[in-house]
N, CA, C and O atoms as CSV, one atom per row, in Angstrom:
chain,resi,resn,atom,element,x,y,z
A,1,MET,N,N,-48.735,-66.415,-70.379
A,1,MET,CA,C,-47.487,-66.443,-71.161
A,1,MET,C,C,-46.652,-65.677,-70.503
A,1,MET,O,O,-46.214,-66.100,-69.433
A,2,ILE,N,N,-46.238,-64.361,-71.000
A,2,ILE,CA,C,-45.296,-62.624,-71.116
A,2,ILE,C,C,-45.070,-62.700,-69.688
A,2,ILE,O,O,-43.945,-62.286,-69.412
A,3,ILE,N,N,-46.279,-63.391,-67.862
A,3,ILE,CA,C,-45.451,-62.721,-66.746
A,3,ILE,C,C,-45.716,-64.148,-66.357
A,3,ILE,O,O,-46.551,-64.609,-65.579
A,4,MET,N,N,-44.564,-64.880,-67.278
A,4,MET,CA,C,-44.183,-65.861,-66.976
A,4,MET,C,C,-43.289,-65.757,-67.241
A,4,MET,O,O,-42.567,-65.324,-66.343
A,5,ARG,N,N,-42.724,-65.987,-68.348
A,5,ARG,CA,C,-41.781,-65.534,-68.811
A,5,ARG,C,C,-40.436,-64.371,-67.942
A,5,ARG,O,O,-39.412,-64.901,-67.511
A,6,PHE,N,N,-40.588,-63.267,-67.840
A,6,PHE,CA,C,-40.395,-62.142,-66.954
A,6,PHE,C,C,-40.556,-62.894,-65.581
A,6,PHE,O,O,-39.551,-63.534,-65.269
A,7,ILE,N,N,-41.321,-62.937,-64.937
A,7,ILE,CA,C,-40.342,-63.944,-64.136
A,7,ILE,C,C,-39.114,-64.844,-63.956
A,7,ILE,O,O,-38.459,-64.682,-62.926
A,8,LYS,N,N,-38.735,-65.755,-64.819
A,8,LYS,CA,C,-37.612,-66.303,-64.974
A,8,LYS,C,C,-36.756,-65.822,-64.968
A,8,LYS,O,O,-35.751,-66.243,-64.396
A,9,ILE,N,N,-36.856,-64.330,-65.856
A,9,ILE,CA,C,-35.901,-63.534,-66.859
A,9,ILE,C,C,-35.745,-63.041,-65.310
A,9,ILE,O,O,-34.556,-63.029,-64.993
A,10,VAL,N,N,-36.462,-62.704,-64.446
A,10,VAL,CA,C,-36.669,-62.128,-62.625
A,10,VAL,C,C,-35.116,-63.067,-62.173
A,10,VAL,O,O,-33.936,-62.741,-62.042
A,11,ILE,N,N,-35.923,-64.416,-62.033
A,11,ILE,CA,C,-35.097,-65.162,-61.037
A,11,ILE,C,C,-33.440,-65.412,-61.079
A,11,ILE,O,O,-32.600,-65.422,-60.179
A,12,ILE,N,N,-33.331,-65.643,-62.775
A,12,ILE,CA,C,-32.173,-65.433,-63.681
A,12,ILE,C,C,-30.977,-63.915,-62.543
A,12,ILE,O,O,-29.940,-63.750,-61.902
A,13,LEU,N,N,-32.158,-63.280,-63.025
A,13,LEU,CA,C,-30.754,-62.048,-63.176
A,13,LEU,C,C,-30.689,-62.356,-61.993
A,13,LEU,O,O,-29.557,-62.427,-61.515
A,14,PHE,N,N,-32.056,-62.693,-60.969
A,14,PHE,CA,C,-31.499,-62.670,-59.298
A,14,PHE,C,C,-30.604,-63.736,-58.941
A,14,PHE,O,O,-30.225,-63.830,-57.773
A,15,VAL,N,N,-30.328,-64.327,-59.582
A,15,VAL,CA,C,-29.158,-65.536,-59.418
A,15,VAL,C,C,-28.187,-65.032,-59.366
A,15,VAL,O,O,-27.597,-64.916,-58.292
A,16,PHE,N,N,-27.530,-64.398,-60.924
A,16,PHE,CA,C,-26.476,-64.206,-61.779
A,16,PHE,C,C,-25.980,-62.785,-60.643
A,16,PHE,O,O,-24.854,-62.782,-60.146
A,17,ILE,N,N,-26.895,-61.766,-60.387
A,17,ILE,CA,C,-26.022,-60.986,-59.466
A,17,ILE,C,C,-25.697,-61.411,-57.697
A,17,ILE,O,O,-24.855,-60.771,-57.066
A,18,SER,N,N,-26.288,-62.263,-57.220
A,18,SER,CA,C,-25.815,-63.076,-56.347
A,18,SER,C,C,-24.825,-63.420,-55.602
A,18,SER,O,O,-24.278,-63.305,-54.505
A,19,ASN,N,N,-24.786,-64.397,-57.734
A,19,ASN,CA,C,-23.427,-64.666,-57.355
A,19,ASN,C,C,-22.309,-63.709,-57.674
A,19,ASN,O,O,-21.242,-63.745,-57.061
A,20,LEU,N,N,-22.466,-63.185,-58.265
A,20,LEU,CA,C,-22.051,-61.447,-59.120
A,20,LEU,C,C,-20.734,-61.387,-57.411
A,20,LEU,O,O,-19.538,-61.475,-57.133
A,21,ALA,N,N,-22.072,-61.184,-56.773
A,21,ALA,CA,C,-21.589,-60.329,-54.538
A,21,ALA,C,C,-21.329,-61.646,-54.189
A,21,ALA,O,O,-21.494,-61.669,-52.969
A,22,ALA,N,N,-21.084,-62.518,-54.483
A,22,ALA,CA,C,-20.984,-63.715,-53.543
A,22,ALA,C,C,-19.485,-64.605,-53.886
A,22,ALA,O,O,-18.926,-65.561,-53.347
A,23,ALA,N,N,-19.184,-63.724,-55.087
A,23,ALA,CA,C,-17.479,-63.561,-55.359
A,23,ALA,C,C,-16.916,-62.848,-54.691
A,23,ALA,O,O,-17.271,-61.670,-54.653
A,24,GLY,N,N,-15.429,-63.481,-53.635
A,24,GLY,CA,C,-15.009,-62.426,-53.671
A,24,GLY,C,C,-13.166,-62.800,-54.270
A,24,GLY,O,O,-12.284,-63.627,-54.504
A,25,VAL,N,N,-13.676,-61.191,-54.226
A,25,VAL,CA,C,-12.147,-60.300,-55.444
A,25,VAL,C,C,-11.237,-59.727,-54.529
A,25,VAL,O,O,-11.389,-59.723,-53.307
A,26,SER,N,N,-9.972,-59.085,-55.354
A,26,SER,CA,C,-9.028,-58.161,-53.817
A,26,SER,C,C,-7.971,-57.795,-55.344
A,26,SER,O,O,-7.186,-58.371,-56.097
A,27,PRO,N,N,-8.708,-56.223,-55.099
A,27,PRO,CA,C,-7.418,-55.867,-56.335
A,27,PRO,C,C,-5.629,-55.659,-56.062
A,27,PRO,O,O,-5.034,-55.743,-54.988
A,28,THR,N,N,-5.143,-55.410,-57.237
A,28,THR,CA,C,-3.324,-55.932,-57.302
A,28,THR,C,C,-3.136,-54.537,-57.056
A,28,THR,O,O,-4.042,-53.895,-56.524
A,29,PRO,N,N,-1.932,-53.935,-57.424
A,29,PRO,CA,C,-1.484,-52.153,-57.609
A,29,PRO,C,C,-0.894,-52.533,-59.290
A,29,PRO,O,O,-0.458,-53.640,-59.608
A,30,TYR,N,N,-1.037,-50.990,-60.501
A,30,TYR,CA,C,-1.146,-51.357,-61.084
A,30,TYR,C,C,0.174,-52.240,-61.861
A,30,TYR,O,O,1.080,-52.215,-61.028
A,31,PHE,N,N,0.448,-52.672,-62.560
A,31,PHE,CA,C,1.667,-52.623,-62.316
A,31,PHE,C,C,2.565,-53.220,-64.462
A,31,PHE,O,O,1.629,-53.087,-65.250
A,32,SER,N,N,3.472,-53.562,-65.009
A,32,SER,CA,C,3.230,-53.839,-65.771
A,32,SER,C,C,3.713,-55.863,-66.190
A,32,SER,O,O,3.653,-56.641,-65.238
A,33,ILE,N,N,4.164,-56.466,-67.708
A,33,ILE,CA,C,3.337,-57.431,-67.440
A,33,ILE,C,C,5.215,-57.938,-68.055
A,33,ILE,O,O,5.473,-56.854,-68.579
A,34,ASP,N,N,6.028,-58.473,-68.200
A,34,ASP,CA,C,7.555,-59.186,-67.738
A,34,ASP,C,C,7.018,-60.171,-69.373
A,34,ASP,O,O,7.420,-60.057,-70.531
A,35,LYS,N,N,5.862,-61.191,-68.681
A,35,LYS,CA,C,5.897,-62.505,-69.940
A,35,LYS,C,C,4.403,-62.899,-69.838
A,35,LYS,O,O,3.636,-62.595,-68.925
A,36,ILE,N,N,4.150,-63.583,-70.868
A,36,ILE,CA,C,2.633,-63.611,-71.350
A,36,ILE,C,C,2.722,-65.631,-71.374
A,36,ILE,O,O,3.164,-66.042,-72.448
A,37,ARG,N,N,2.436,-66.518,-70.565
A,37,ARG,CA,C,2.806,-67.523,-71.273
A,37,ARG,C,C,0.936,-68.424,-71.579
A,37,ARG,O,O,-0.099,-68.584,-70.933
A,38,ILE,N,N,1.374,-68.707,-72.697
A,38,ILE,CA,C,-0.497,-69.279,-73.307
A,38,ILE,C,C,-0.123,-71.546,-73.307
A,38,ILE,O,O,0.577,-72.416,-73.824
A,39,SER,N,N,-1.268,-71.313,-72.281
A,39,SER,CA,C,-1.586,-73.278,-72.490
A,39,SER,C,C,-2.479,-73.562,-73.007
A,39,SER,O,O,-3.621,-73.283,-72.643
A,40,ASP,N,N,-2.077,-74.367,-74.267
A,40,ASP,CA,C,-2.846,-75.052,-74.068
A,40,ASP,C,C,-3.083,-76.723,-74.193
A,40,ASP,O,O,-3.543,-77.467,-75.059
A,41,ASN,N,N,-2.428,-76.917,-72.648
A,41,ASN,CA,C,-2.847,-78.148,-72.695
A,41,ASN,C,C,-3.816,-77.883,-71.346
A,41,ASN,O,O,-4.776,-78.595,-71.049
A,42,THR,N,N,-3.338,-76.650,-70.558
A,42,THR,CA,C,-4.156,-76.150,-69.178
A,42,THR,C,C,-5.558,-75.548,-69.857
A,42,THR,O,O,-6.739,-75.772,-69.593
A,43,GLY,N,N,-4.830,-74.569,-70.984
A,43,GLY,CA,C,-6.438,-73.146,-71.116
A,43,GLY,C,C,-6.591,-72.122,-70.644
A,43,GLY,O,O,-7.430,-71.222,-70.623
A,44,TYR,N,N,-5.659,-72.355,-70.250
A,44,TYR,CA,C,-5.076,-70.898,-68.799
A,44,TYR,C,C,-3.382,-69.854,-69.865
A,44,TYR,O,O,-2.360,-70.176,-70.470
A,45,VAL,N,N,-3.982,-68.821,-69.544
A,45,VAL,CA,C,-2.891,-68.152,-70.056
A,45,VAL,C,C,-2.129,-67.334,-68.648
A,45,VAL,O,O,-2.949,-66.489,-68.289
A,46,TYR,N,N,-1.440,-67.300,-68.142
A,46,TYR,CA,C,-0.232,-67.185,-67.056
A,46,TYR,C,C,0.738,-66.314,-67.457
A,46,TYR,O,O,1.526,-66.301,-68.403
A,47,ILE,N,N,0.416,-65.265,-66.125
A,47,ILE,CA,C,1.170,-63.890,-66.758
A,47,ILE,C,C,1.733,-63.625,-65.808
A,47,ILE,O,O,1.178,-63.836,-64.730
A,48,LYS,N,N,3.112,-63.034,-65.855
A,48,LYS,CA,C,4.280,-62.917,-64.909
A,48,LYS,C,C,4.072,-61.271,-64.856
A,48,LYS,O,O,3.740,-60.645,-65.862
A,49,PRO,N,N,4.238,-60.817,-63.929
A,49,PRO,CA,C,4.150,-59.504,-63.743
A,49,PRO,C,C,5.533,-59.276,-63.490
A,49,PRO,O,O,6.135,-60.246,-63.029
A,50,THR,N,N,6.259,-58.111,-63.700
A,50,THR,CA,C,7.433,-57.492,-63.753
A,50,THR,C,C,7.946,-57.289,-61.862
A,50,THR,O,O,9.087,-57.353,-61.404
A,51,ALA,N,N,7.281,-57.163,-61.481
A,51,ALA,CA,C,7.462,-57.036,-59.852
A,51,ALA,C,C,6.486,-57.868,-59.807
A,51,ALA,O,O,5.519,-58.007,-60.556
A,52,PRO,N,N,7.130,-58.973,-57.913
A,52,PRO,CA,C,6.211,-59.627,-57.781
A,52,PRO,C,C,5.248,-58.807,-56.968
A,52,PRO,O,O,5.492,-57.683,-56.528
A,53,ILE,N,N,3.602,-59.796,-56.738
A,53,ILE,CA,C,2.844,-59.806,-56.849
A,53,ILE,C,C,2.198,-60.393,-55.610
A,53,ILE,O,O,2.306,-61.612,-55.482
A,54,SER,N,N,1.344,-59.513,-54.395
A,54,SER,CA,C,1.396,-59.960,-53.290
A,54,SER,C,C,0.347,-61.068,-53.928
A,54,SER,O,O,-0.295,-61.199,-54.970
A,55,LYS,N,N,0.590,-61.929,-52.450
A,55,LYS,CA,C,-0.312,-63.137,-52.324
A,55,LYS,C,C,-1.886,-62.598,-52.411
A,55,LYS,O,O,-2.118,-61.644,-51.669
A,56,LEU,N,N,-2.681,-62.941,-52.988
A,56,LEU,CA,C,-4.329,-62.817,-52.066
A,56,LEU,C,C,-5.384,-63.668,-52.201
A,56,LEU,O,O,-6.599,-63.676,-52.401
A,57,ASN,N,N,-4.837,-64.085,-52.091
A,57,ASN,CA,C,-5.942,-65.812,-52.085
A,57,ASN,C,C,-4.465,-67.067,-51.660
A,57,ASN,O,O,-3.618,-67.789,-52.187
A,58,SER,N,N,-5.068,-66.549,-50.170
A,58,SER,CA,C,-3.494,-67.485,-49.336
A,58,SER,C,C,-4.060,-69.035,-49.471
A,58,SER,O,O,-3.270,-69.791,-48.905
A,59,THR,N,N,-5.685,-70.056,-50.302
A,59,THR,CA,C,-5.035,-71.032,-50.817
A,59,THR,C,C,-4.730,-71.419,-52.373
A,59,THR,O,O,-5.175,-72.491,-52.784
A,60,CYS,N,N,-4.049,-70.649,-53.173
A,60,CYS,CA,C,-3.007,-70.519,-54.674
A,60,CYS,C,C,-2.060,-71.080,-53.579
A,60,CYS,O,O,-2.000,-70.682,-52.416
A,61,GLU,N,N,-1.396,-71.982,-54.098
A,61,GLU,CA,C,0.225,-72.661,-54.075
A,61,GLU,C,C,0.710,-71.557,-54.507
A,61,GLU,O,O,0.767,-70.639,-53.688
A,62,LYS,N,N,1.163,-71.326,-55.799
A,62,LYS,CA,C,1.864,-70.396,-56.610
A,62,LYS,C,C,1.302,-69.160,-56.563
A,62,LYS,O,O,0.158,-68.709,-56.497
A,63,ALA,N,N,3.350,-68.366,-56.658
A,63,ALA,CA,C,2.647,-66.671,-56.630
A,63,ALA,C,C,3.449,-65.904,-57.323
A,63,ALA,O,O,3.567,-64.714,-57.031
A,64,ASP,N,N,4.239,-66.567,-58.526
A,64,ASP,CA,C,4.890,-65.494,-59.102
A,64,ASP,C,C,4.628,-66.083,-60.227
A,64,ASP,O,O,5.545,-66.511,-60.928
A,65,LEU,N,N,2.921,-66.237,-60.691
A,65,LEU,CA,C,2.659,-66.635,-62.601
A,65,LEU,C,C,0.300,-65.576,-61.871
A,65,LEU,O,O,-0.445,-66.085,-61.035
A,66,LEU,N,N,0.164,-64.919,-62.257
A,66,LEU,CA,C,-1.424,-65.638,-62.452
A,66,LEU,C,C,-1.860,-66.010,-63.726
A,66,LEU,O,O,-1.205,-65.915,-64.763
A,67,ALA,N,N,-3.186,-66.509,-63.580
A,67,ALA,CA,C,-3.810,-67.486,-64.384
A,67,ALA,C,C,-4.958,-66.590,-64.730
A,67,ALA,O,O,-5.501,-65.763,-63.998
A,68,LEU,N,N,-5.321,-66.993,-66.369
A,68,LEU,CA,C,-6.956,-66.508,-66.395
A,68,LEU,C,C,-7.076,-67.396,-67.623
A,68,LEU,O,O,-6.354,-67.363,-68.619
A,69,SER,N,N,-8.543,-68.527,-67.285
A,69,SER,CA,C,-9.216,-68.648,-67.854
A,69,SER,C,C,-9.796,-68.320,-68.815
A,69,SER,O,O,-10.609,-67.399,-68.732
A,70,ASN,N,N,-9.425,-69.340,-70.712
A,70,ASN,CA,C,-10.175,-68.897,-71.458
A,70,ASN,C,C,-11.570,-69.382,-72.160
A,70,ASN,O,O,-11.929,-69.231,-73.328
A,71,ASN,N,N,-12.357,-70.126,-70.872
A,71,ASN,CA,C,-13.416,-70.344,-69.869
A,71,ASN,C,C,-14.396,-69.289,-70.534
A,71,ASN,O,O,-15.435,-69.276,-71.195
A,72,TYR,N,N,-13.374,-68.319,-69.924
A,72,TYR,CA,C,-14.922,-67.001,-69.399
A,72,TYR,C,C,-14.534,-66.850,-70.760
A,72,TYR,O,O,-13.516,-67.090,-71.409
A,73,ASP,N,N,-16.362,-66.085,-71.134
A,73,ASP,CA,C,-17.138,-66.073,-71.569
A,73,ASP,C,C,-16.092,-64.581,-72.896
A,73,ASP,O,O,-15.979,-64.486,-74.119
A,74,LEU,N,N,-15.519,-63.638,-71.545
A,74,LEU,CA,C,-15.024,-62.250,-72.403
A,74,LEU,C,C,-12.970,-62.671,-72.635
A,74,LEU,O,O,-11.978,-61.949,-72.729
A,75,PHE,N,N,-13.153,-63.946,-72.641
A,75,PHE,CA,C,-11.752,-63.862,-72.395
A,75,PHE,C,C,-11.090,-63.227,-73.767
A,75,PHE,O,O,-9.892,-63.510,-73.792
A,76,HIS,N,N,-11.373,-62.691,-74.566
A,76,HIS,CA,C,-10.442,-62.462,-75.759
A,76,HIS,C,C,-10.068,-60.925,-75.186
A,76,HIS,O,O,-8.911,-60.534,-75.035
A,77,LEU,N,N,-11.678,-59.861,-74.797
A,77,LEU,CA,C,-11.411,-58.944,-74.191
A,77,LEU,C,C,-10.619,-59.068,-73.461
A,77,LEU,O,O,-9.666,-58.463,-73.952
A,78,LEU,N,N,-10.101,-59.778,-71.842
A,78,LEU,CA,C,-9.665,-59.752,-70.959
A,78,LEU,C,C,-8.370,-60.063,-71.928
A,78,LEU,O,O,-7.520,-59.176,-71.841
A,79,TYR,N,N,-8.106,-60.912,-72.647
A,79,TYR,CA,C,-6.164,-61.865,-72.999
A,79,TYR,C,C,-6.305,-59.870,-73.483
A,79,TYR,O,O,-5.381,-59.214,-73.004
A,80,SER,N,N,-6.968,-59.346,-74.023
A,80,SER,CA,C,-6.224,-58.150,-75.475
A,80,SER,C,C,-5.551,-56.816,-74.156
A,80,SER,O,O,-4.530,-56.196,-74.454
A,81,ALA,N,N,-6.241,-56.546,-72.825
A,81,ALA,CA,C,-6.722,-56.009,-72.037
A,81,ALA,C,C,-5.088,-56.669,-71.315
A,81,ALA,O,O,-4.431,-55.978,-70.537
A,82,ALA,N,N,-4.907,-57.247,-71.492
A,82,ALA,CA,C,-3.692,-57.620,-70.380
A,82,ALA,C,C,-2.685,-57.912,-71.411
A,82,ALA,O,O,-1.601,-58.448,-71.180
A,83,ASP,N,N,-3.157,-57.480,-72.703
A,83,ASP,CA,C,-1.680,-57.209,-73.715
A,83,ASP,C,C,-1.526,-56.172,-75.144
A,83,ASP,O,O,-1.025,-56.274,-76.264
A,84,SER,N,N,-2.221,-55.216,-74.420
A,84,SER,CA,C,-2.290,-53.713,-74.505
A,84,SER,C,C,-0.608,-53.733,-74.306
A,84,SER,O,O,-0.174,-54.170,-75.372
A,85,GLY,N,N,0.278,-53.510,-73.593
A,85,GLY,CA,C,1.663,-52.956,-73.181
A,85,GLY,C,C,1.389,-51.675,-72.529
A,85,GLY,O,O,2.140,-50.706,-72.641
A,86,LYS,N,N,0.347,-51.677,-71.872
A,86,LYS,CA,C,0.208,-50.895,-71.145
A,86,LYS,C,C,-0.270,-51.273,-69.759
A,86,LYS,O,O,-0.845,-52.346,-69.575
A,87,GLN,N,N,-0.037,-50.392,-68.760
A,87,GLN,CA,C,-0.121,-51.113,-67.500
A,87,GLN,C,C,-1.668,-51.655,-66.712
A,87,GLN,O,O,-2.824,-51.340,-66.993
A,88,ILE,N,N,-1.307,-52.282,-65.982
A,88,ILE,CA,C,-2.942,-53.317,-65.991
A,88,ILE,C,C,-3.027,-53.236,-64.524
A,88,ILE,O,O,-2.075,-53.085,-63.758
A,89,LYS,N,N,-3.906,-53.319,-64.305
A,89,LYS,CA,C,-4.846,-53.666,-61.985
A,89,LYS,C,C,-5.697,-54.759,-62.753
A,89,LYS,O,O,-6.608,-54.635,-63.572
A,90,VAL,N,N,-5.105,-55.833,-62.224
A,90,VAL,CA,C,-6.169,-57.331,-61.615
A,90,VAL,C,C,-6.735,-57.785,-60.429
A,90,VAL,O,O,-6.189,-58.220,-59.415
A,91,TRP,N,N,-8.368,-57.558,-60.809
A,91,TRP,CA,C,-8.903,-58.178,-59.123
A,91,TRP,C,C,-8.610,-59.802,-59.098
A,91,TRP,O,O,-8.613,-60.113,-60.289
A,92,LEU,N,N,-8.382,-60.876,-58.389
A,92,LEU,CA,C,-7.690,-61.791,-58.052
A,92,LEU,C,C,-9.171,-62.300,-57.214
A,92,LEU,O,O,-9.891,-61.619,-56.484
A,93,SER,N,N,-9.287,-63.477,-57.543
A,93,SER,CA,C,-10.308,-64.582,-56.325
A,93,SER,C,C,-9.573,-64.732,-55.310
A,93,SER,O,O,-8.499,-65.293,-55.097
A,94,THR,N,N,-10.679,-63.851,-54.401
A,94,THR,CA,C,-9.664,-65.029,-53.120
A,94,THR,C,C,-10.798,-65.574,-52.352
A,94,THR,O,O,-11.037,-65.253,-51.188
A,95,ASP,N,N,-11.499,-66.424,-53.060
A,95,ASP,CA,C,-12.510,-67.868,-52.835
A,95,ASP,C,C,-12.169,-68.788,-52.987
A,95,ASP,O,O,-11.779,-69.342,-54.014
A,96,ALA,N,N,-12.298,-69.294,-51.449
A,96,ALA,CA,C,-10.928,-70.177,-50.514
A,96,ALA,C,C,-11.447,-71.280,-52.414
A,96,ALA,O,O,-12.465,-71.210,-53.102
A,97,ASP,N,N,-10.039,-72.212,-52.601
A,97,ASP,CA,C,-9.860,-73.631,-52.980
A,97,ASP,C,C,-10.245,-73.516,-54.905
A,97,ASP,O,O,-10.413,-74.377,-55.768
A,98,ASP,N,N,-10.261,-71.383,-54.924
A,98,ASP,CA,C,-10.373,-70.637,-56.209
A,98,ASP,C,C,-9.014,-70.353,-56.867
A,98,ASP,O,O,-8.437,-69.267,-56.916
A,99,CYS,N,N,-8.592,-71.591,-57.389
A,99,CYS,CA,C,-7.165,-71.296,-58.196
A,99,CYS,C,C,-7.424,-71.873,-60.336
A,99,CYS,O,O,-8.164,-72.443,-61.139
A,100,LEU,N,N,-6.501,-71.338,-60.207
A,100,LEU,CA,C,-6.272,-72.449,-61.937
A,100,LEU,C,C,-4.700,-72.867,-61.496
A,100,LEU,O,O,-3.845,-72.388,-60.751
A,101,GLY,N,N,-4.813,-74.075,-62.415
A,101,GLY,CA,C,-3.768,-74.529,-61.624
A,101,GLY,C,C,-2.670,-74.090,-61.077
A,101,GLY,O,O,-1.578,-73.788,-61.560
A,102,GLY,N,N,-3.308,-74.088,-59.434
A,102,GLY,CA,C,-2.779,-73.805,-57.971
A,102,GLY,C,C,-2.143,-71.986,-57.792
A,102,GLY,O,O,-2.141,-71.408,-56.705
A,103,TYR,N,N,-1.704,-71.417,-58.963
A,103,TYR,CA,C,-1.844,-70.005,-60.077
A,103,TYR,C,C,-3.297,-69.086,-58.928
A,103,TYR,O,O,-4.449,-69.503,-58.813
A,104,GLN,N,N,-2.837,-68.085,-58.393
A,104,GLN,CA,C,-4.112,-66.524,-58.244
A,104,GLN,C,C,-4.824,-66.741,-59.623
A,104,GLN,O,O,-4.306,-67.021,-60.704
A,105,LYS,N,N,-6.159,-66.540,-59.307
A,105,LYS,CA,C,-7.434,-66.995,-60.586
A,105,LYS,C,C,-7.665,-65.032,-60.353
A,105,LYS,O,O,-8.285,-64.322,-59.561
A,106,ILE,N,N,-6.733,-64.797,-61.591
A,106,ILE,CA,C,-7.740,-62.876,-62.173
A,106,ILE,C,C,-9.136,-63.735,-63.062
A,106,ILE,O,O,-9.515,-64.656,-63.785
A,107,ARG,N,N,-9.622,-61.819,-61.820
A,107,ARG,CA,C,-11.006,-62.137,-62.329
A,107,ARG,C,C,-11.905,-60.985,-62.655
A,107,ARG,O,O,-13.125,-61.096,-62.539
A,108,LEU,N,N,-11.116,-59.470,-63.210
A,108,LEU,CA,C,-11.368,-58.939,-63.683
A,108,LEU,C,C,-9.786,-58.064,-64.155
A,108,LEU,O,O,-8.859,-57.907,-63.360
A,109,ILE,N,N,-9.776,-57.559,-65.661
A,109,ILE,CA,C,-8.658,-56.816,-65.707
A,109,ILE,C,C,-9.140,-55.657,-65.794
A,109,ILE,O,O,-10.331,-55.508,-66.068
A,110,GLU,N,N,-7.994,-54.202,-65.494
A,110,GLU,CA,C,-8.139,-52.610,-65.870
A,110,GLU,C,C,-6.579,-52.060,-66.689
A,110,GLU,O,O,-5.462,-52.575,-66.743
A,111,VAL,N,N,-6.944,-51.251,-67.046
A,111,VAL,CA,C,-6.256,-50.810,-67.747
A,111,VAL,C,C,-5.960,-49.529,-67.686
A,111,VAL,O,O,-6.781,-48.612,-67.703
A,112,ASP,N,N,-3.993,-49.366,-67.563
A,112,ASP,CA,C,-3.977,-47.505,-67.271
A,112,ASP,C,C,-3.494,-46.941,-68.967
A,112,ASP,O,O,-2.436,-47.197,-69.542
A,113,PHE,N,N,-4.475,-46.245,-69.400
A,113,PHE,CA,C,-4.308,-45.195,-70.150
A,113,PHE,C,C,-3.909,-43.901,-70.245
A,113,PHE,O,O,-3.970,-43.314,-71.325
């Protein structure tokens, strides 16, 4: 019984790590935030950098805002990092059609203290 549970846990971890490794992301330079828009309709937080960010995901239609989904397990921590008032760097999804409402999807956030 214990061996079967251990095997299941190892398989689940392997699948989880494989999915993370397959997800394409690309970092932006550090930037300051001009505005944050929160939409109850879409469930997304839209972040507008003070200066334009290069379009890293060519399949996303819009580039003026970056999008963060409230469906992420660590959404509150990601939002707090974005709302810190410090410069941030984000990693955007580069996977085909991995956009939120046509905007580039934020996958990771780093705060420059």
